[in-house]
């Protein structure tokens, strides 16, 4: 009988052991939390990189169509479906209504004001000379930007399209400081 009582006492955890385990798990959670937060940031950057790739591909496809139609110099336009896309040197201009909104085929990209927070999947704005991260251009060049839900033009979180309108290939880059 004495053996049964001594086994019963050894089969569980003491309160001290339980507290130590809870403290260790708490410390691990505190150490691991920043890693999970960074995963969210990494996911947003990956989303922007996907949009950047789509914009580069779209701009190249429009350029290819302009080449087929012999519209690679100066200002011109091409028609794609029901859309008239304004071009400079074969690439879409950075004006929202006439150019960059046609680079990516998404119905949910809305035009928005600089301070408006995007409330759909993607929003955009064009015909600007600078963006919040400091990228600028001089006339006649223009910049447009597409940014995700929850951000505005004023935030450094988006994909920008810069057409210098001087014959150079447009720059399509990322702003990620505020993501």
Short mmCIF file of C-alpha atoms in Angstrom, two decimals:
data_model
loop_
_atom_site.label_atom_id
_atom_site.label_comp_id
_atom_site.label_asym_id
_atom_site.label_seq_id
_atom_site.Cartn_x
_atom_site.Cartn_y
_atom_site.Cartn_z
CA UNK A 1 0.00 0.00 0.00
CA UNK A 2 2.89 2.34 0.72
CA UNK A 3 4.12 1.80 -2.83
CA UNK A 4 0.78 2.87 -4.33
CA UNK A 5 0.71 6.10 -2.29
CA UNK A 6 4.28 7.02 -3.30
CA UNK A 7 3.46 6.39 -6.98
CA UNK A 8 0.35 8.52 -6.75
CA UNK A 9 2.37 11.43 -5.45
CA UNK A 10 4.92 11.18 -8.29
CA UNK A 11 2.43 10.97 -11.16
CA UNK A 12 1.61 14.73 -11.46
CA UNK A 13 3.32 18.09 -11.72
CA UNK A 14 3.90 20.34 -8.77
CA UNK A 15 2.56 23.86 -8.79
CA UNK A 16 6.11 25.21 -9.15
CA UNK A 17 6.77 23.05 -12.21
CA UNK A 18 3.51 24.21 -13.79
CA UNK A 19 4.35 27.88 -13.16
CA UNK A 20 7.85 27.41 -14.62
CA UNK A 21 6.41 25.84 -17.79
CA UNK A 22 3.87 28.67 -18.18
CA UNK A 23 6.61 31.29 -17.74
CA UNK A 24 8.81 29.55 -20.34
CA UNK A 25 5.90 29.37 -22.81
CA UNK A 26 5.18 33.06 -22.20
CA UNK A 27 8.79 33.98 -22.91
CA UNK A 28 8.77 31.92 -26.10
CA UNK A 29 5.59 33.68 -27.23
CA UNK A 30 7.17 37.10 -26.61
CA UNK A 31 10.25 36.09 -28.59
CA UNK A 32 8.24 34.53 -31.45
CA UNK A 33 5.64 37.32 -31.83
CA UNK A 34 7.92 39.73 -33.74
CA UNK A 35 8.71 36.95 -36.21
CA UNK A 36 5.00 36.49 -36.95
CA UNK A 37 4.53 40.25 -37.29
CA UNK A 38 7.36 40.32 -39.83
CA UNK A 39 5.61 37.56 -41.76
CA UNK A 40 2.65 39.90 -42.21
CA UNK A 41 4.96 42.62 -43.52
CA UNK A 42 6.68 40.10 -45.78
CA UNK A 43 3.30 39.01 -47.13
CA UNK A 44 2.41 42.63 -48.01
CA UNK A 45 5.75 43.13 -49.77
CA UNK A 46 5.18 39.88 -51.69
CA UNK A 47 1.73 41.15 -52.72
CA UNK A 48 3.32 44.38 -53.99
CA UNK A 49 6.02 42.44 -55.83
CA UNK A 50 3.28 40.45 -57.55
CA UNK A 51 1.58 43.67 -58.66
CA UNK A 52 4.94 45.04 -59.80
CA UNK A 53 5.51 41.96 -61.96
CA UNK A 54 2.00 42.24 -63.41
CA UNK A 55 2.56 45.92 -64.22
CA UNK A 56 5.89 45.19 -65.91
CA UNK A 57 4.32 42.43 -67.99
CA UNK A 58 1.33 44.60 -68.88
CA UNK A 59 3.54 47.52 -69.94
CA UNK A 60 5.62 45.17 -72.12
CA UNK A 61 2.50 43.75 -73.76
CA UNK A 62 1.19 47.23 -74.53
CA UNK A 63 4.64 48.16 -75.91
CA UNK A 64 4.58 45.03 -78.11
CA UNK A 65 1.16 45.99 -79.48
CA UNK A 66 2.42 49.54 -80.10
CA UNK A 67 5.41 48.08 -81.99
CA UNK A 68 3.11 45.98 -84.18
CA UNK A 69 1.08 49.11 -84.94
CA UNK A 70 4.28 51.17 -85.52
CA UNK A 71 3.53 53.60 -82.67
CA UNK A 72 6.86 53.68 -80.83
CA UNK A 73 7.74 57.36 -81.21
CA UNK A 74 6.26 60.40 -79.52
CA UNK A 75 2.69 60.57 -78.28
CA UNK A 76 0.12 58.21 -79.75
CA UNK A 77 -2.55 55.77 -78.65
CA UNK A 78 -3.70 52.22 -79.23
CA UNK A 79 -7.07 50.59 -78.73
CA UNK A 80 -7.40 47.48 -76.62
CA UNK A 81 -10.94 46.20 -76.34
CA UNK A 82 -13.06 49.26 -75.59
CA UNK A 83 -10.14 51.20 -74.09
CA UNK A 84 -8.01 53.83 -75.75
CA UNK A 85 -4.56 53.74 -74.13
CA UNK A 86 -2.42 56.88 -74.44
CA UNK A 87 1.23 56.18 -75.20
CA UNK A 88 4.57 57.90 -75.12
CA UNK A 89 7.37 56.13 -76.98
CA UNK A 90 5.20 53.00 -77.10
CA UNK A 91 4.59 52.79 -73.35
CA UNK A 92 1.43 53.83 -71.47
CA UNK A 93 1.53 57.34 -70.06
CA UNK A 94 1.36 57.70 -66.28
CA UNK A 95 -2.03 59.39 -66.46
CA UNK A 96 -4.55 57.29 -64.53
CA UNK A 97 -7.56 57.65 -66.85
CA UNK A 98 -5.68 57.25 -70.14
CA UNK A 99 -2.77 54.96 -69.36
CA UNK A 100 -1.68 53.11 -66.27
CA UNK A 101 -5.10 51.80 -65.24
CA UNK A 102 -5.00 49.63 -68.37
CA UNK A 103 -1.62 48.05 -67.61
CA UNK A 104 -3.11 45.58 -65.14
CA UNK A 105 -6.44 43.97 -65.93
CA UNK A 106 -8.18 44.33 -62.58
CA UNK A 107 -11.71 45.66 -62.38
CA UNK A 108 -11.33 46.70 -58.76
CA UNK A 109 -8.57 49.30 -59.08
CA UNK A 110 -10.23 52.60 -58.19
CA UNK A 111 -8.92 56.12 -58.70
CA UNK A 112 -8.58 57.92 -55.39
CA UNK A 113 -7.43 61.21 -53.96
CA UNK A 114 -4.06 61.58 -52.23
CA UNK A 115 -5.44 61.42 -48.69
CA UNK A 116 -8.18 58.86 -49.38
CA UNK A 117 -7.56 55.48 -47.74
CA UNK A 118 -8.14 52.67 -50.22
CA UNK A 119 -11.25 50.66 -49.30
CA UNK A 120 -11.12 48.07 -52.12
CA UNK A 121 -8.37 45.59 -53.03
CA UNK A 122 -6.33 48.15 -55.01
CA UNK A 123 -6.52 51.90 -55.65
CA UNK A 124 -4.48 54.13 -57.89
CA UNK A 125 -3.62 57.66 -58.85
CA UNK A 126 -1.61 59.10 -61.72
CA UNK A 127 -0.34 62.20 -63.49
CA UNK A 128 1.89 63.25 -60.57
CA UNK A 129 5.49 64.52 -60.54
CA UNK A 130 6.58 62.85 -57.30
CA UNK A 131 5.63 60.16 -54.79
CA UNK A 132 6.06 60.06 -51.00
CA UNK A 133 9.29 58.02 -51.10
CA UNK A 134 11.01 60.86 -52.93
CA UNK A 135 11.02 59.53 -56.49
CA UNK A 136 10.50 62.50 -58.78
CA UNK A 137 10.41 63.35 -62.45
CA UNK A 138 10.53 66.55 -64.43
CA UNK A 139 8.05 67.69 -67.03
CA UNK A 140 6.85 66.14 -69.25
CA UNK A 141 7.35 62.94 -67.22
CA UNK A 142 4.67 61.69 -64.87
CA UNK A 143 4.29 59.14 -62.06
CA UNK A 144 1.34 56.96 -61.14
CA UNK A 145 0.95 54.57 -58.25
CA UNK A 146 -1.20 51.56 -57.34
CA UNK A 147 -1.58 50.81 -53.62
CA UNK A 148 -3.40 48.17 -51.57
CA UNK A 149 -6.44 48.34 -49.33
CA UNK A 150 -5.84 50.21 -46.07
CA UNK A 151 -3.25 52.61 -47.52
CA UNK A 152 -3.35 55.97 -49.32
CA UNK A 153 -1.25 57.73 -51.95
CA UNK A 154 0.55 59.51 -49.12
CA UNK A 155 1.75 56.21 -47.60
CA UNK A 156 4.97 54.64 -48.82
CA UNK A 157 3.28 51.35 -49.65
CA UNK A 158 2.57 50.67 -53.29
CA UNK A 159 3.87 50.10 -56.80
CA UNK A 160 4.80 53.17 -58.81
CA UNK A 161 4.96 53.63 -62.57
CA UNK A 162 7.27 56.40 -63.78
CA UNK A 163 7.24 57.35 -67.46
CA UNK A 164 9.83 60.06 -68.10
CA UNK A 165 8.23 60.58 -71.54
CA UNK A 166 11.64 61.04 -73.11
CA UNK A 167 12.00 57.67 -74.84
CA UNK A 168 13.38 55.74 -71.87
CA UNK A 169 11.73 52.56 -70.64
CA UNK A 170 9.38 53.40 -67.73
CA UNK A 171 10.47 52.56 -64.20
CA UNK A 172 8.15 50.30 -62.23
CA UNK A 173 9.27 50.17 -58.61
CA UNK A 174 8.15 49.56 -55.04
CA UNK A 175 7.48 51.75 -52.02
CA UNK A 176 7.55 49.58 -48.90
CA UNK A 177 8.64 51.77 -45.97
CA UNK A 178 5.10 52.11 -44.53
CA UNK A 179 3.79 48.63 -45.29
#
